[in-house]
Coordinates of C-alpha atoms in Angstrom, one line a residue:
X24 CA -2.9 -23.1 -3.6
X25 CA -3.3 -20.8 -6.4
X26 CA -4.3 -22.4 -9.9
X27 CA -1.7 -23.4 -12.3
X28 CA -1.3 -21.3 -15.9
X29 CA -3.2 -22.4 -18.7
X30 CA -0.3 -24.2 -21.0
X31 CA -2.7 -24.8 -24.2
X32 CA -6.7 -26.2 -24.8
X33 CA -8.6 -27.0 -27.2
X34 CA -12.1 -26.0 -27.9
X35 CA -15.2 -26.1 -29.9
X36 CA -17.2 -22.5 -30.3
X37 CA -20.3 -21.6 -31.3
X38 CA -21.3 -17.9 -32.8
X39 CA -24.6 -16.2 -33.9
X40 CA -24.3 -12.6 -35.2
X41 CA -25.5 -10.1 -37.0
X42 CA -24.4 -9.0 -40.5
X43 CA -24.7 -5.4 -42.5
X44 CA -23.9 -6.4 -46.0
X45 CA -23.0 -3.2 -47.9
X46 CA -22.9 -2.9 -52.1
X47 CA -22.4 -0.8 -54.6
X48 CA -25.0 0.9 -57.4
X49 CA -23.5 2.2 -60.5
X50 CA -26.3 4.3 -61.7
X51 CA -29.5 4.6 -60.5
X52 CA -31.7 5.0 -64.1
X53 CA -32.4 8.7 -62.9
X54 CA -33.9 7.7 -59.7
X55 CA -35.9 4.9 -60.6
X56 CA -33.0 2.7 -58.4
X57 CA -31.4 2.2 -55.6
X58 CA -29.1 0.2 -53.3
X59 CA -29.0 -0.5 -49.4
X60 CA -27.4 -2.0 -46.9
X61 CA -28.6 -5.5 -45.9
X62 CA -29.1 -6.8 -42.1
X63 CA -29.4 -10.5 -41.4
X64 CA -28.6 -12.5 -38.8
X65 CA -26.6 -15.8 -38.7
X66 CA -24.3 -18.1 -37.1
X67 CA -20.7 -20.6 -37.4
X68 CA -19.3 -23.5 -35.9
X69 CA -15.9 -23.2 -34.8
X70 CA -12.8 -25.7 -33.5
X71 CA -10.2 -23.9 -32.0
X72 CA -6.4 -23.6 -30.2
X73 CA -5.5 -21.5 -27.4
X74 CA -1.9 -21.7 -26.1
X75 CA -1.2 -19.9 -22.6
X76 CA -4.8 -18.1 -22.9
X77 CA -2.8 -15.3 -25.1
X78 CA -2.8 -16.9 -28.8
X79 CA -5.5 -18.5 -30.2
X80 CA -5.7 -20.0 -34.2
X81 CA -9.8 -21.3 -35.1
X82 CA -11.3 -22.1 -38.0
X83 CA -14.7 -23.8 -39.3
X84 CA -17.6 -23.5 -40.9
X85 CA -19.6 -20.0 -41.5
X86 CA -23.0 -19.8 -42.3
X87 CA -22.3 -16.2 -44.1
X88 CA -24.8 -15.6 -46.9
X89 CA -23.6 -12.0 -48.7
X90 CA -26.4 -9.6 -49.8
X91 CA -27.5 -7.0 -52.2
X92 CA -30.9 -5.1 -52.3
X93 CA -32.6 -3.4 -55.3
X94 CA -35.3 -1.3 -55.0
X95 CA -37.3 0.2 -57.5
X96 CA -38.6 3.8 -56.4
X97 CA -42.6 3.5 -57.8
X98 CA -45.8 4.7 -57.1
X99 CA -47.3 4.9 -54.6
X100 CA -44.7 2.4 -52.8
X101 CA -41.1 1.4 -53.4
X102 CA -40.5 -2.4 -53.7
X103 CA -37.6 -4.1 -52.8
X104 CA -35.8 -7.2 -53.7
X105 CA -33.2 -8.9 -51.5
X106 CA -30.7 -11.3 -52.8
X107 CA -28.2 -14.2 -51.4
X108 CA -25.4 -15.7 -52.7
X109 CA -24.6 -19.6 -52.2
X110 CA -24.1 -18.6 -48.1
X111 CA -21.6 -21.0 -47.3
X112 CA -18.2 -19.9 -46.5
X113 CA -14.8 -21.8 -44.7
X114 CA -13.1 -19.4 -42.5
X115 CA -9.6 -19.3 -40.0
X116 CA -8.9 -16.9 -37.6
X117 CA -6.0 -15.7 -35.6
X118 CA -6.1 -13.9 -32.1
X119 CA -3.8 -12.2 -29.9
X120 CA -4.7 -11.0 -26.2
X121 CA -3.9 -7.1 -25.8
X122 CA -4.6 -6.8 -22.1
X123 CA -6.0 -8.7 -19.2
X124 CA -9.3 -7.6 -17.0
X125 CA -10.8 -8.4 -13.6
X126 CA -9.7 -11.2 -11.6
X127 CA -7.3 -13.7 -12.5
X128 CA -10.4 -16.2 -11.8
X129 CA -12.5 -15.7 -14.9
X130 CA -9.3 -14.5 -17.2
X131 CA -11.4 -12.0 -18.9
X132 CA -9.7 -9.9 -21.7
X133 CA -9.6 -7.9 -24.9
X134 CA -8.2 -9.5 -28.5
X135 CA -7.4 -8.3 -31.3
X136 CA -8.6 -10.5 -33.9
X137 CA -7.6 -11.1 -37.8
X138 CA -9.0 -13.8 -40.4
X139 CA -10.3 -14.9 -43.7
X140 CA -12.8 -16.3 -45.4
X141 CA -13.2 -18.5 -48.5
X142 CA -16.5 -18.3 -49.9
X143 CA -17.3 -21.1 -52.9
X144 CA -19.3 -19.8 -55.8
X145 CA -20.6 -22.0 -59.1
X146 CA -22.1 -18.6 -61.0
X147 CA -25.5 -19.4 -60.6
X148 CA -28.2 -17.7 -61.6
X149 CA -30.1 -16.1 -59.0
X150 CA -33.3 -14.5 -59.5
X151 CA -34.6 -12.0 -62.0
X152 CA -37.5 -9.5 -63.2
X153 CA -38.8 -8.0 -65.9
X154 CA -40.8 -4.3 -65.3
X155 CA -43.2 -2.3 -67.8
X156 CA -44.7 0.7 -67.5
X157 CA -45.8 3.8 -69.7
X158 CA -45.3 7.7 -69.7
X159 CA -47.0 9.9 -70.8
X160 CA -45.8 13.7 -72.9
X161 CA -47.7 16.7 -73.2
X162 CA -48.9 16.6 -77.1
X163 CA -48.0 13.2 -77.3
X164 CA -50.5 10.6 -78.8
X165 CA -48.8 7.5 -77.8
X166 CA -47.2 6.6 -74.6
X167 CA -43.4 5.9 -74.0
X168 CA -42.9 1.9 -73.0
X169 CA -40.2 1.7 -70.3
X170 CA -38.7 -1.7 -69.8
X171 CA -36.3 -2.6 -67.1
X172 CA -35.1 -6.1 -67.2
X173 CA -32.8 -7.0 -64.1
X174 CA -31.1 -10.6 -64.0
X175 CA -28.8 -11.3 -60.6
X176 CA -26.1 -13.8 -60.7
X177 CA -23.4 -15.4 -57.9
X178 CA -19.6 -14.9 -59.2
X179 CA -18.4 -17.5 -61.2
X180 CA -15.4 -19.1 -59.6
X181 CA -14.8 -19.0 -55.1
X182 CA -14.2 -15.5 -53.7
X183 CA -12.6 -14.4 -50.7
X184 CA -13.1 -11.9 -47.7
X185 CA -10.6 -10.5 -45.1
X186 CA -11.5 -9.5 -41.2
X187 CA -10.3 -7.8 -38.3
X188 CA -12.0 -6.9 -35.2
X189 CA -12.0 -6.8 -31.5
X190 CA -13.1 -9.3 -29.1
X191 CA -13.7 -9.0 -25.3
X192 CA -13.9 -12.6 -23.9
X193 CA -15.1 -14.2 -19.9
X194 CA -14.4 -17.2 -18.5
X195 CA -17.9 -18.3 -17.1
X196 CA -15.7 -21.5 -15.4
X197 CA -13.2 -24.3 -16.3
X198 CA -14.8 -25.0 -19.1
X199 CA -17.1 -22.6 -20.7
X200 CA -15.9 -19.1 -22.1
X201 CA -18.5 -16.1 -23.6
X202 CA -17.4 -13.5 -25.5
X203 CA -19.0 -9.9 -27.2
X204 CA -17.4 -9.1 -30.7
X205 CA -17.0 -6.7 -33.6
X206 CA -15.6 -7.2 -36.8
X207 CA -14.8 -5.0 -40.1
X208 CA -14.9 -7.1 -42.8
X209 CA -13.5 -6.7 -46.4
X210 CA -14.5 -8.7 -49.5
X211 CA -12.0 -9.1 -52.2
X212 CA -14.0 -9.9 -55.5
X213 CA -17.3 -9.7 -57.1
X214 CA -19.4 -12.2 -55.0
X215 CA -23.1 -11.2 -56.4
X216 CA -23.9 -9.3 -58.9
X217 CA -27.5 -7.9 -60.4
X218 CA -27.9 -6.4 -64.1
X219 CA -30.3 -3.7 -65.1
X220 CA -30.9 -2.6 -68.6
X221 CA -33.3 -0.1 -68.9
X222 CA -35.3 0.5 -72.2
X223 CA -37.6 3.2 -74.0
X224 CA -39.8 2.3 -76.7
X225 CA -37.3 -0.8 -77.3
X226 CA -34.2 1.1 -77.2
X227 CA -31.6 0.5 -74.8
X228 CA -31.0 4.2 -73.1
X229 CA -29.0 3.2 -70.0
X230 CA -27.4 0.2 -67.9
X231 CA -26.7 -0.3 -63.9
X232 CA -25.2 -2.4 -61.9
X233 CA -25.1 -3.7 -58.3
X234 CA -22.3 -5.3 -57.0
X235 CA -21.5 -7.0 -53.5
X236 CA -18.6 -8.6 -52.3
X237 CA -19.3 -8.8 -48.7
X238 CA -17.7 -6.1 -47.3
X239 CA -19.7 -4.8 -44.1
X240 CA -20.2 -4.9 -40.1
X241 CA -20.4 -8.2 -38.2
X242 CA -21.7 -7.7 -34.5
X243 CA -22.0 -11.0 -32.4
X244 CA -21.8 -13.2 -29.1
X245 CA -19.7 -16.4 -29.3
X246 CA -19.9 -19.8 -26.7
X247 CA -17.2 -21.8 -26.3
X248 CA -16.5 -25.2 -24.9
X249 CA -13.2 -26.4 -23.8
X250 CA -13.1 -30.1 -24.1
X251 CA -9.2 -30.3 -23.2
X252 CA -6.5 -28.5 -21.5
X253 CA -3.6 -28.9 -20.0
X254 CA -1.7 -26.5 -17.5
X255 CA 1.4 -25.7 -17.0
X256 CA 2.6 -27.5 -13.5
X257 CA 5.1 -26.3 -11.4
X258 CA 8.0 -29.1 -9.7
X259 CA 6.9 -30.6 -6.6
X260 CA 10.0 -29.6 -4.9
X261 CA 9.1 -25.8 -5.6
X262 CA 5.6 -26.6 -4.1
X263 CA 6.7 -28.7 -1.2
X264 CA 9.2 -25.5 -0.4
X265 CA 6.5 -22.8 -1.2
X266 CA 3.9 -24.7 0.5
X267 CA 5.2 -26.7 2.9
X268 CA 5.6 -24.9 5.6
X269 CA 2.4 -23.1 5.9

């Protein structure tokens, strides 16, 4: 006798993925700065719904730290310095099946998949430098004194991000579901922020500033574990006339 529909379950998940944090530089002190995508890897713990295996409503806890990177183009190497923000964030998620693959048996499929994230943030201060150097003028007796001074902070009340993305799950048995995902995600505000001022001879010539609100690529492989279900039964009298017989 074939198996009965899935009516609803209930599950715990988790995910480990990759991140690609992207920012924004507003000026890059005629070179001397710039701004790059940041790749990290990381991970949530999930509870979720599924009713008839084609809607599904999670939510939990994401360890989602968002990044900027500032490097400072010097002789004879560039430096860089990576920042984080608080990294915690409380997310909810909604999915929708578009289209079943394979065998009935391990119920494999593609979602579309939408959520958000709320990210809490107490404006802490993060890290910050302070960089000297000299140059040097034809005809010139005395050196130039360039200062840059760079102070990064974390935005100073919670922030939010917005996802979509695609998901293809498998059913490895009764029980135990993997699935391969991608998701485009948007941030909504200023999550961290770094502040440059850059000085010659003690006067202030030019500011920059790099903003990221964790807007970027997530790539990542989820586990799941249902820990109840229930299917949808059919009557006995159907069964005794559908099966009966045979």
């Amino acid at each position: 006798m074939p198996s009965s529909p899935m009516l609803h379950r209930w599950y715990l998940g988790l995910e480990g993925f990759t991140r690609t944090d992207q920012s924004t530089l507003t000026n890059s002190l005629d070179g001397l700065v710039t701004a790059a995508s940041v790749n990290r890897a990381s991970w949530s713990a999930l509870i979720g719904y599924a009713y008839r295996d084609a809607w599904v409503l999670e939510g939990g806890y994401a360890r989602m730290p968002i990044h900027n990177q500032l490097t400072l183009v010097t002789a004879p190497q560039s430096v860089a310095f990576t920042f984080t923000n608080e990294s915690h964030a409380a997310m909810l998620r909604f999915k929708r099946r578009l289209f079943q693959t394979g065998k009935r048996k391990n119920q494999a499929g593609l979602w579309l998949t939408a959520g958000a994230y709320i990210v809490p943030s107490s404006g802490k201060y993060v890290d910050g430098f302070i960089m000297e150097g000299y140059r040097y003028r034809r005809f010139q007796t005395a050196p130039d004194t360039l200062l840059l001074l760079s102070q990064t902070e974390t935005a100073k009340r919670t922030t939010g991000m917005l996802e979509l993305g695609l998901e293809y799950n498998v059913r490895l048995s009764n029980r135990l579901e993997m699935g391969f995902y991608g998701r485009k995600i948007w941030g909504l505000q200023k999550a961290l922020v770094t502040e440059m001022i850059y000085s010659e001879n003690s006067v202030q010539t030019q500011s920059s500033r790099i903003t990221a609100t964790g807007t970027g690529w997530s790539l990542g492989l989820a586990l799941r574990y249902t820990y109840s279900f229930r299917r949808s039964m059919k009557s006995v009298y159907d069964l005794h006339g559908k099966y009966g017989n045979q």
